[in-house]
């Protein structure tokens, strides 16, 4: 997967990353942090063909809804190259977060509509 990330960066930017490290992953693929001469980017490498294009489409649709999302630099094969945003890993909830309570409140709010 790291090889795919490096190839995507070469194809989109014409240069090899100075640094490439896996920083996450899950059921859909892996996420890498890459440092290029002018910026840091995130490369999402998907297991299934077509998932990168599908996620890029979702990002573009959400941006039209005025949702703040990372900039998409491009797609290459099964990779999506995005702006890297430093922060907490979204798959690791903050301590004390009660997802059940949040879900119940959201369901109650939807039921009132």
Short mmCIF file of the N, C-alpha and C atoms (twelve columns), coordinates in Angstrom:
data_MODEL
# 
_entry.id   MODEL 
# 
loop_
_atom_site.group_PDB 
_atom_site.id 
_atom_site.type_symbol 
_atom_site.label_atom_id 
_atom_site.label_alt_id 
_atom_site.label_comp_id 
_atom_site.label_asym_id 
_atom_site.label_seq_id 
_atom_site.Cartn_x 
_atom_site.Cartn_y 
_atom_site.Cartn_z 
_atom_site.pdbx_PDB_model_num 
ATOM 1   N N  . UNK A 1   0.817   -1.190 0.000   1 
ATOM 2   C CA . UNK A 1   0.000   0.000  0.000   1 
ATOM 3   C C  . UNK A 1   0.867   1.262  0.000   1 
ATOM 4   N N  . UNK A 2   1.980   1.191  0.700   1 
ATOM 5   C CA . UNK A 2   2.894   2.336  0.727   1 
ATOM 6   C C  . UNK A 2   3.411   2.637  -0.674  1 
ATOM 7   N N  . UNK A 3   3.653   1.583  -1.454  1 
ATOM 8   C CA . UNK A 3   4.119   1.741  -2.824  1 
ATOM 9   C C  . UNK A 3   3.068   2.469  -3.665  1 
ATOM 10  N N  . UNK A 4   1.793   2.127  -3.485  1 
ATOM 11  C CA . UNK A 4   0.711   2.805  -4.211  1 
ATOM 12  C C  . UNK A 4   0.662   4.280  -3.846  1 
ATOM 13  N N  . UNK A 5   0.833   4.590  -2.563  1 
ATOM 14  C CA . UNK A 5   0.829   5.985  -2.111  1 
ATOM 15  C C  . UNK A 5   1.965   6.762  -2.770  1 
ATOM 16  N N  . UNK A 6   3.155   6.184  -2.796  1 
ATOM 17  C CA . UNK A 6   4.316   6.847  -3.406  1 
ATOM 18  C C  . UNK A 6   4.094   7.063  -4.902  1 
ATOM 19  N N  . UNK A 7   3.515   6.067  -5.583  1 
ATOM 20  C CA . UNK A 7   3.243   6.200  -7.021  1 
ATOM 21  C C  . UNK A 7   2.202   7.283  -7.289  1 
ATOM 22  N N  . UNK A 8   1.182   7.372  -6.428  1 
ATOM 23  C CA . UNK A 8   0.158   8.412  -6.591  1 
ATOM 24  C C  . UNK A 8   0.783   9.799  -6.473  1 
ATOM 25  N N  . UNK A 9   1.667   9.979  -5.506  1 
ATOM 26  C CA . UNK A 9   2.327   11.273 -5.318  1 
ATOM 27  C C  . UNK A 9   3.202   11.620 -6.512  1 
ATOM 28  N N  . UNK A 10  3.916   10.629 -7.034  1 
ATOM 29  C CA . UNK A 10  4.757   10.852 -8.213  1 
ATOM 30  C C  . UNK A 10  3.909   11.249 -9.412  1 
ATOM 31  N N  . UNK A 11  2.777   10.549 -9.587  1 
ATOM 32  C CA . UNK A 11  1.908   10.822 -10.729 1 
ATOM 33  C C  . UNK A 11  1.257   12.204 -10.637 1 
ATOM 34  N N  . UNK A 12  0.844   12.603 -9.438  1 
ATOM 35  C CA . UNK A 12  0.121   13.866 -9.275  1 
ATOM 36  C C  . UNK A 12  1.026   15.083 -9.111  1 
ATOM 37  N N  . UNK A 13  2.183   14.905 -8.469  1 
ATOM 38  C CA . UNK A 13  3.060   16.039 -8.181  1 
ATOM 39  C C  . UNK A 13  4.380   15.995 -8.945  1 
ATOM 40  N N  . UNK A 14  4.698   14.855 -9.544  1 
ATOM 41  C CA . UNK A 14  5.951   14.731 -10.273 1 
ATOM 42  C C  . UNK A 14  7.174   14.666 -9.382  1 
ATOM 43  N N  . UNK A 15  6.977   14.305 -8.129  1 
ATOM 44  C CA . UNK A 15  8.107   14.202 -7.203  1 
ATOM 45  C C  . UNK A 15  7.840   13.127 -6.156  1 
ATOM 46  N N  . UNK A 16  8.930   12.613 -5.614  1 
ATOM 47  C CA . UNK A 16  8.824   11.601 -4.562  1 
ATOM 48  C C  . UNK A 16  8.748   12.294 -3.205  1 
ATOM 49  N N  . UNK A 17  8.010   11.694 -2.264  1 
ATOM 50  C CA . UNK A 17  7.938   12.310 -0.939  1 
ATOM 51  C C  . UNK A 17  9.255   12.175 -0.185  1 
ATOM 52  N N  . UNK A 18  9.580   13.192 0.612   1 
ATOM 53  C CA . UNK A 18  10.764  13.132 1.473   1 
ATOM 54  C C  . UNK A 18  10.489  12.222 2.664   1 
ATOM 55  N N  . UNK A 19  9.203   12.032 2.972   1 
ATOM 56  C CA . UNK A 19  8.782   11.263 4.138   1 
ATOM 57  C C  . UNK A 19  7.428   10.654 3.818   1 
ATOM 58  N N  . UNK A 20  7.246   9.382  4.126   1 
ATOM 59  C CA . UNK A 20  5.972   8.701  3.899   1 
ATOM 60  C C  . UNK A 20  5.770   7.707  5.030   1 
ATOM 61  N N  . UNK A 21  4.699   7.905  5.802   1 
ATOM 62  C CA . UNK A 21  4.460   7.056  6.969   1 
ATOM 63  C C  . UNK A 21  2.976   6.719  7.081   1 
ATOM 64  N N  . UNK A 22  2.688   5.450  7.341   1 
ATOM 65  C CA . UNK A 22  1.299   5.044  7.577   1 
ATOM 66  C C  . UNK A 22  0.852   5.609  8.924   1 
ATOM 67  N N  . UNK A 23  -0.282  6.326  8.920   1 
ATOM 68  C CA . UNK A 23  -0.779  6.931  10.159  1 
ATOM 69  C C  . UNK A 23  -2.161  6.421  10.548  1 
ATOM 70  N N  . UNK A 24  -2.735  5.546  9.748   1 
ATOM 71  C CA . UNK A 24  -4.061  5.025  10.086  1 
ATOM 72  C C  . UNK A 24  -4.546  4.043  9.048   1 
ATOM 73  N N  . UNK A 25  -5.735  3.544  9.284   1 
ATOM 74  C CA . UNK A 25  -6.326  2.620  8.346   1 
ATOM 75  C C  . UNK A 25  -7.487  1.884  8.971   1 
ATOM 76  N N  . UNK A 26  -8.132  1.083  8.165   1 
ATOM 77  C CA . UNK A 26  -9.285  0.346  8.658   1 
ATOM 78  C C  . UNK A 26  -9.843  -0.565 7.591   1 
ATOM 79  N N  . UNK A 27  -11.148 -0.701 7.582   1 
ATOM 80  C CA . UNK A 27  -11.820 -1.639 6.687   1 
ATOM 81  C C  . UNK A 27  -11.739 -1.241 5.218   1 
ATOM 82  N N  . UNK A 28  -11.536 0.052  4.934   1 
ATOM 83  C CA . UNK A 28  -11.525 0.507  3.552   1 
ATOM 84  C C  . UNK A 28  -10.132 0.649  2.957   1 
ATOM 85  N N  . UNK A 29  -9.098  0.734  3.799   1 
ATOM 86  C CA . UNK A 29  -7.751  0.907  3.276   1 
ATOM 87  C C  . UNK A 29  -6.816  1.471  4.324   1 
ATOM 88  N N  . UNK A 30  -5.798  2.196  3.855   1 
ATOM 89  C CA . UNK A 30  -4.782  2.758  4.751   1 
ATOM 90  C C  . UNK A 30  -4.605  4.243  4.454   1 
ATOM 91  N N  . UNK A 31  -4.120  4.971  5.464   1 
ATOM 92  C CA . UNK A 31  -3.893  6.409  5.332   1 
ATOM 93  C C  . UNK A 31  -2.424  6.687  5.625   1 
ATOM 94  N N  . UNK A 32  -1.806  7.464  4.744   1 
ATOM 95  C CA . UNK A 32  -0.395  7.800  4.870   1 
ATOM 96  C C  . UNK A 32  -0.219  9.312  4.955   1 
ATOM 97  N N  . UNK A 33  0.753   9.729  5.734   1 
ATOM 98  C CA . UNK A 33  1.192   11.121 5.775   1 
ATOM 99  C C  . UNK A 33  2.429   11.204 4.898   1 
ATOM 100 N N  . UNK A 34  2.435   12.172 3.981   1 
ATOM 101 C CA . UNK A 34  3.586   12.361 3.095   1 
ATOM 102 C C  . UNK A 34  4.047   13.805 3.177   1 
ATOM 103 N N  . UNK A 35  5.355   13.989 3.185   1 
ATOM 104 C CA . UNK A 35  5.921   15.339 3.151   1 
ATOM 105 C C  . UNK A 35  6.555   15.546 1.783   1 
ATOM 106 N N  . UNK A 36  6.075   16.568 1.114   1 
ATOM 107 C CA . UNK A 36  6.625   16.985 -0.169  1 
ATOM 108 C C  . UNK A 36  7.400   18.281 0.066   1 
ATOM 109 N N  . UNK A 37  8.203   18.720 -0.897  1 
ATOM 110 C CA . UNK A 37  8.986   19.941 -0.683  1 
ATOM 111 C C  . UNK A 37  8.161   21.161 -0.269  1 
ATOM 112 N N  . UNK A 38  6.935   21.287 -0.784  1 
ATOM 113 C CA . UNK A 38  6.143   22.487 -0.493  1 
ATOM 114 C C  . UNK A 38  5.018   22.281 0.515   1 
ATOM 115 N N  . UNK A 39  4.671   21.039 0.848   1 
ATOM 116 C CA . UNK A 39  3.554   20.824 1.775   1 
ATOM 117 C C  . UNK A 39  3.512   19.384 2.277   1 
ATOM 118 N N  . UNK A 40  2.649   19.172 3.246   1 
ATOM 119 C CA . UNK A 40  2.352   17.817 3.718   1 
ATOM 120 C C  . UNK A 40  0.979   17.442 3.187   1 
ATOM 121 N N  . UNK A 41  0.832   16.204 2.781   1 
ATOM 122 C CA . UNK A 41  -0.453  15.729 2.262   1 
ATOM 123 C C  . UNK A 41  -0.800  14.394 2.899   1 
ATOM 124 N N  . UNK A 42  -2.042  14.029 2.757   1 
ATOM 125 C CA . UNK A 42  -2.559  12.758 3.244   1 
ATOM 126 C C  . UNK A 42  -2.902  11.919 2.018   1 
ATOM 127 N N  . UNK A 43  -2.515  10.662 2.011   1 
ATOM 128 C CA . UNK A 43  -2.850  9.767  0.907   1 
ATOM 129 C C  . UNK A 43  -3.702  8.634  1.460   1 
ATOM 130 N N  . UNK A 44  -4.917  8.518  0.946   1 
ATOM 131 C CA . UNK A 44  -5.795  7.417  1.335   1 
ATOM 132 C C  . UNK A 44  -5.700  6.367  0.235   1 
ATOM 133 N N  . UNK A 45  -5.257  5.176  0.597   1 
ATOM 134 C CA . UNK A 45  -5.128  4.073  -0.358  1 
ATOM 135 C C  . UNK A 45  -6.246  3.084  -0.044  1 
ATOM 136 N N  . UNK A 46  -7.138  2.891  -0.996  1 
ATOM 137 C CA . UNK A 46  -8.306  2.043  -0.793  1 
ATOM 138 C C  . UNK A 46  -8.058  0.616  -1.268  1 
ATOM 139 N N  . UNK A 47  -8.696  -0.344 -0.602  1 
ATOM 140 C CA . UNK A 47  -8.587  -1.748 -0.996  1 
ATOM 141 C C  . UNK A 47  -9.339  -2.018 -2.297  1 
ATOM 142 N N  . UNK A 48  -10.523 -1.436 -2.442  1 
ATOM 143 C CA . UNK A 48  -11.381 -1.746 -3.592  1 
ATOM 144 C C  . UNK A 48  -11.258 -0.685 -4.676  1 
ATOM 145 N N  . UNK A 49  -11.148 -1.121 -5.929  1 
ATOM 146 C CA . UNK A 49  -11.123 -0.170 -7.040  1 
ATOM 147 C C  . UNK A 49  -12.426 0.640  -7.048  1 
ATOM 148 N N  . UNK A 50  -12.326 1.899  -7.360  1 
ATOM 149 C CA . UNK A 50  -13.503 2.755  -7.441  1 
ATOM 150 C C  . UNK A 50  -13.816 3.510  -6.162  1 
ATOM 151 N N  . UNK A 51  -13.284 3.056  -5.026  1 
ATOM 152 C CA . UNK A 51  -13.586 3.733  -3.760  1 
ATOM 153 C C  . UNK A 51  -12.975 5.132  -3.684  1 
ATOM 154 N N  . UNK A 52  -11.802 5.335  -4.277  1 
ATOM 155 C CA . UNK A 52  -11.177 6.667  -4.253  1 
ATOM 156 C C  . UNK A 52  -12.042 7.658  -5.029  1 
ATOM 157 N N  . UNK A 53  -12.497 7.267  -6.204  1 
ATOM 158 C CA . UNK A 53  -13.347 8.148  -7.011  1 
ATOM 159 C C  . UNK A 53  -14.669 8.421  -6.299  1 
ATOM 160 N N  . UNK A 54  -15.231 7.408  -5.663  1 
ATOM 161 C CA . UNK A 54  -16.496 7.562  -4.945  1 
ATOM 162 C C  . UNK A 54  -16.338 8.539  -3.772  1 
ATOM 163 N N  . UNK A 55  -15.265 8.393  -3.010  1 
ATOM 164 C CA . UNK A 55  -15.059 9.293  -1.873  1 
ATOM 165 C C  . UNK A 55  -14.784 10.716 -2.348  1 
ATOM 166 N N  . UNK A 56  -14.043 10.868 -3.433  1 
ATOM 167 C CA . UNK A 56  -13.793 12.206 -3.982  1 
ATOM 168 C C  . UNK A 56  -15.116 12.861 -4.385  1 
ATOM 169 N N  . UNK A 57  -16.033 12.089 -4.958  1 
ATOM 170 C CA . UNK A 57  -17.353 12.601 -5.332  1 
ATOM 171 C C  . UNK A 57  -18.123 13.056 -4.093  1 
ATOM 172 N N  . UNK A 58  -18.075 12.266 -3.020  1 
ATOM 173 C CA . UNK A 58  -18.753 12.638 -1.768  1 
ATOM 174 C C  . UNK A 58  -18.167 13.932 -1.209  1 
ATOM 175 N N  . UNK A 59  -16.842 14.059 -1.232  1 
ATOM 176 C CA . UNK A 59  -16.197 15.281 -0.728  1 
ATOM 177 C C  . UNK A 59  -16.675 16.492 -1.529  1 
ATOM 178 N N  . UNK A 60  -16.714 16.348 -2.853  1 
ATOM 179 C CA . UNK A 60  -17.142 17.475 -3.687  1 
ATOM 180 C C  . UNK A 60  -18.596 17.846 -3.400  1 
ATOM 181 N N  . UNK A 61  -19.452 16.847 -3.211  1 
ATOM 182 C CA . UNK A 61  -20.862 17.114 -2.902  1 
ATOM 183 C C  . UNK A 61  -20.991 17.817 -1.555  1 
ATOM 184 N N  . UNK A 62  -20.247 17.376 -0.561  1 
ATOM 185 C CA . UNK A 62  -20.312 17.997 0.764   1 
ATOM 186 C C  . UNK A 62  -19.771 19.424 0.747   1 
ATOM 187 N N  . UNK A 63  -18.761 19.681 -0.091  1 
ATOM 188 C CA . UNK A 63  -18.229 21.048 -0.181  1 
ATOM 189 C C  . UNK A 63  -19.301 21.993 -0.724  1 
ATOM 190 N N  . UNK A 64  -20.154 21.504 -1.623  1 
ATOM 191 C CA . UNK A 64  -21.241 22.330 -2.155  1 
ATOM 192 C C  . UNK A 64  -22.252 22.662 -1.062  1 
ATOM 193 N N  . UNK A 65  -22.314 21.814 -0.037  1 
ATOM 194 C CA . UNK A 65  -23.222 22.050 1.091   1 
ATOM 195 C C  . UNK A 65  -22.548 22.926 2.147   1 
ATOM 196 N N  . UNK A 66  -21.417 23.509 1.791   1 
ATOM 197 C CA . UNK A 66  -20.666 24.411 2.666   1 
ATOM 198 C C  . UNK A 66  -20.149 23.713 3.925   1 
ATOM 199 N N  . UNK A 67  -19.707 22.474 3.762   1 
ATOM 200 C CA . UNK A 67  -19.082 21.721 4.845   1 
ATOM 201 C C  . UNK A 67  -17.573 21.851 4.677   1 
ATOM 202 N N  . UNK A 68  -16.863 22.136 5.741   1 
ATOM 203 C CA . UNK A 68  -15.412 22.307 5.684   1 
ATOM 204 C C  . UNK A 68  -14.731 20.940 5.589   1 
ATOM 205 N N  . UNK A 69  -14.036 20.705 4.504   1 
ATOM 206 C CA . UNK A 69  -13.345 19.438 4.262   1 
ATOM 207 C C  . UNK A 69  -11.944 19.716 3.740   1 
ATOM 208 N N  . UNK A 70  -11.055 18.728 3.817   1 
ATOM 209 C CA . UNK A 70  -9.711  18.930 3.264   1 
ATOM 210 C C  . UNK A 70  -9.750  19.100 1.743   1 
ATOM 211 N N  . UNK A 71  -8.798  19.857 1.228   1 
ATOM 212 C CA . UNK A 71  -8.660  20.047 -0.217  1 
ATOM 213 C C  . UNK A 71  -8.234  18.732 -0.869  1 
ATOM 214 N N  . UNK A 72  -8.833  18.402 -1.999  1 
ATOM 215 C CA . UNK A 72  -8.454  17.208 -2.761  1 
ATOM 216 C C  . UNK A 72  -7.434  17.633 -3.815  1 
ATOM 217 N N  . UNK A 73  -6.230  17.071 -3.741  1 
ATOM 218 C CA . UNK A 73  -5.215  17.360 -4.752  1 
ATOM 219 C C  . UNK A 73  -5.429  16.519 -5.998  1 
ATOM 220 N N  . UNK A 74  -5.963  15.310 -5.825  1 
ATOM 221 C CA . UNK A 74  -6.233  14.470 -6.983  1 
ATOM 222 C C  . UNK A 74  -6.429  13.015 -6.622  1 
ATOM 223 N N  . UNK A 75  -6.787  12.251 -7.660  1 
ATOM 224 C CA . UNK A 75  -6.973  10.805 -7.533  1 
ATOM 225 C C  . UNK A 75  -5.986  10.126 -8.469  1 
ATOM 226 N N  . UNK A 76  -5.546  8.958  -8.084  1 
ATOM 227 C CA . UNK A 76  -4.697  8.139  -8.941  1 
ATOM 228 C C  . UNK A 76  -4.972  6.694  -8.584  1 
ATOM 229 N N  . UNK A 77  -5.452  5.929  -9.554  1 
ATOM 230 C CA . UNK A 77  -5.833  4.532  -9.349  1 
ATOM 231 C C  . UNK A 77  -6.708  4.417  -8.102  1 
ATOM 232 N N  . UNK A 78  -6.280  3.677  -7.091  1 
ATOM 233 C CA . UNK A 78  -7.108  3.489  -5.893  1 
ATOM 234 C C  . UNK A 78  -6.690  4.420  -4.753  1 
ATOM 235 N N  . UNK A 79  -6.079  5.577  -5.109  1 
ATOM 236 C CA . UNK A 79  -5.584  6.517  -4.097  1 
ATOM 237 C C  . UNK A 79  -6.275  7.869  -4.221  1 
ATOM 238 N N  . UNK A 80  -6.471  8.501  -3.083  1 
ATOM 239 C CA . UNK A 80  -7.010  9.850  -3.013  1 
ATOM 240 C C  . UNK A 80  -6.009  10.681 -2.214  1 
ATOM 241 N N  . UNK A 81  -5.508  11.778 -2.813  1 
ATOM 242 C CA . UNK A 81  -4.510  12.621 -2.152  1 
ATOM 243 C C  . UNK A 81  -5.201  13.890 -1.665  1 
ATOM 244 N N  . UNK A 82  -5.125  14.103 -0.342  1 
ATOM 245 C CA . UNK A 82  -5.827  15.199 0.316   1 
ATOM 246 C C  . UNK A 82  -4.866  16.079 1.098   1 
ATOM 247 N N  . UNK A 83  -5.334  17.275 1.395   1 
ATOM 248 C CA . UNK A 83  -4.629  18.154 2.316   1 
ATOM 249 C C  . UNK A 83  -4.509  17.435 3.662   1 
ATOM 250 N N  . UNK A 84  -3.341  17.523 4.277   1 
ATOM 251 C CA . UNK A 84  -3.157  16.930 5.609   1 
ATOM 252 C C  . UNK A 84  -3.548  17.964 6.652   1 
ATOM 253 N N  . UNK A 85  -4.436  17.590 7.548   1 
ATOM 254 C CA . UNK A 85  -4.863  18.472 8.632   1 
ATOM 255 C C  . UNK A 85  -4.422  17.837 9.935   1 
ATOM 256 N N  . UNK A 86  -3.507  18.498 10.620  1 
ATOM 257 C CA . UNK A 86  -2.985  17.970 11.873  1 
ATOM 258 C C  . UNK A 86  -4.069  18.028 12.940  1 
ATOM 259 N N  . UNK A 87  -4.196  16.971 13.701  1 
ATOM 260 C CA . UNK A 87  -5.180  16.955 14.784  1 
ATOM 261 C C  . UNK A 87  -5.396  15.557 15.302  1 
ATOM 262 N N  . UNK A 88  -6.483  15.390 16.012  1 
ATOM 263 C CA . UNK A 88  -6.821  14.108 16.617  1 
ATOM 264 C C  . UNK A 88  -7.376  13.163 15.569  1 
ATOM 265 N N  . UNK A 89  -7.024  11.902 15.667  1 
ATOM 266 C CA . UNK A 89  -7.554  10.876 14.781  1 
ATOM 267 C C  . UNK A 89  -9.043  10.718 15.070  1 
ATOM 268 N N  . UNK A 90  -9.879  10.928 14.064  1 
ATOM 269 C CA . UNK A 90  -11.333 10.875 14.257  1 
ATOM 270 C C  . UNK A 90  -11.818 9.490  14.657  1 
ATOM 271 N N  . UNK A 91  -11.040 8.463  14.377  1 
ATOM 272 C CA . UNK A 91  -11.473 7.115  14.756  1 
ATOM 273 C C  . UNK A 91  -11.192 6.821  16.226  1 
ATOM 274 N N  . UNK A 92  -10.526 7.741  16.907  1 
ATOM 275 C CA . UNK A 92  -10.249 7.576  18.332  1 
ATOM 276 C C  . UNK A 92  -11.047 8.623  19.104  1 
ATOM 277 N N  . UNK A 93  -12.230 8.258  19.620  1 
ATOM 278 C CA . UNK A 93  -13.074 9.246  20.295  1 
ATOM 279 C C  . UNK A 93  -12.412 9.789  21.557  1 
ATOM 280 N N  . UNK A 94  -12.733 11.028 21.892  1 
ATOM 281 C CA . UNK A 94  -12.167 11.595 23.114  1 
ATOM 282 C C  . UNK A 94  -12.650 10.843 24.345  1 
ATOM 283 N N  . UNK A 95  -11.843 10.840 25.374  1 
ATOM 284 C CA . UNK A 95  -12.208 10.160 26.622  1 
ATOM 285 C C  . UNK A 95  -13.507 10.739 27.159  1 
ATOM 286 N N  . UNK A 96  -14.390 9.867  27.611  1 
ATOM 287 C CA . UNK A 96  -15.649 10.303 28.199  1 
ATOM 288 C C  . UNK A 96  -16.759 10.564 27.204  1 
ATOM 289 N N  . UNK A 97  -16.520 10.342 25.914  1 
ATOM 290 C CA . UNK A 97  -17.549 10.575 24.901  1 
ATOM 291 C C  . UNK A 97  -18.571 9.437  24.961  1 
ATOM 292 N N  . UNK A 98  -19.831 9.761  25.182  1 
ATOM 293 C CA . UNK A 98  -20.897 8.771  25.294  1 
ATOM 294 C C  . UNK A 98  -21.664 8.715  23.972  1 
ATOM 295 N N  . UNK A 99  -21.214 7.835  23.067  1 
ATOM 296 C CA . UNK A 99  -21.836 7.743  21.755  1 
ATOM 297 C C  . UNK A 99  -23.293 7.296  21.833  1 
ATOM 298 N N  . UNK A 100 -23.635 6.457  22.802  1 
ATOM 299 C CA . UNK A 100 -25.025 6.016  22.945  1 
ATOM 300 C C  . UNK A 100 -25.936 7.207  23.227  1 
ATOM 301 N N  . UNK A 101 -25.517 8.075  24.138  1 
ATOM 302 C CA . UNK A 101 -26.323 9.257  24.475  1 
ATOM 303 C C  . UNK A 101 -26.445 10.195 23.277  1 
ATOM 304 N N  . UNK A 102 -25.358 10.372 22.547  1 
ATOM 305 C CA . UNK A 102 -25.383 11.230 21.363  1 
ATOM 306 C C  . UNK A 102 -26.338 10.647 20.329  1 
ATOM 307 N N  . UNK A 103 -26.275 9.335  20.109  1 
ATOM 308 C CA . UNK A 103 -27.160 8.672  19.150  1 
ATOM 309 C C  . UNK A 103 -28.621 8.783  19.541  1 
ATOM 310 N N  . UNK A 104 -28.914 8.586  20.816  1 
ATOM 311 C CA . UNK A 104 -30.297 8.695  21.294  1 
ATOM 312 C C  . UNK A 104 -30.827 10.115 21.114  1 
ATOM 313 N N  . UNK A 105 -30.002 11.113 21.397  1 
ATOM 314 C CA . UNK A 105 -30.428 12.507 21.226  1 
ATOM 315 C C  . UNK A 105 -30.676 12.807 19.756  1 
ATOM 316 N N  . UNK A 106 -29.785 12.340 18.882  1 
ATOM 317 C CA . UNK A 106 -29.958 12.569 17.445  1 
ATOM 318 C C  . UNK A 106 -31.242 11.909 16.951  1 
ATOM 319 N N  . UNK A 107 -31.507 10.666 17.393  1 
ATOM 320 C CA . UNK A 107 -32.728 9.962  16.985  1 
ATOM 321 C C  . UNK A 107 -33.969 10.703 17.467  1 
ATOM 322 N N  . UNK A 108 -33.932 11.214 18.698  1 
ATOM 323 C CA . UNK A 108 -35.074 11.965 19.234  1 
ATOM 324 C C  . UNK A 108 -35.294 13.252 18.444  1 
ATOM 325 N N  . UNK A 109 -34.206 13.939 18.084  1 
ATOM 326 C CA . UNK A 109 -34.327 15.170 17.299  1 
ATOM 327 C C  . UNK A 109 -34.923 14.887 15.928  1 
ATOM 328 N N  . UNK A 110 -34.497 13.798 15.302  1 
ATOM 329 C CA . UNK A 110 -35.022 13.429 13.980  1 
ATOM 330 C C  . UNK A 110 -36.497 13.058 14.088  1 
ATOM 331 N N  . UNK A 111 -36.877 12.338 15.141  1 
ATOM 332 C CA . UNK A 111 -38.267 11.915 15.324  1 
ATOM 333 C C  . UNK A 111 -39.199 13.118 15.469  1 
ATOM 334 N N  . UNK A 112 -38.691 14.227 15.998  1 
ATOM 335 C CA . UNK A 112 -39.518 15.425 16.169  1 
ATOM 336 C C  . UNK A 112 -39.753 16.170 14.860  1 
ATOM 337 N N  . UNK A 113 -39.014 15.865 13.834  1 
ATOM 338 C CA . UNK A 113 -39.158 16.586 12.551  1 
ATOM 339 C C  . UNK A 113 -40.454 16.276 11.858  1 
# 
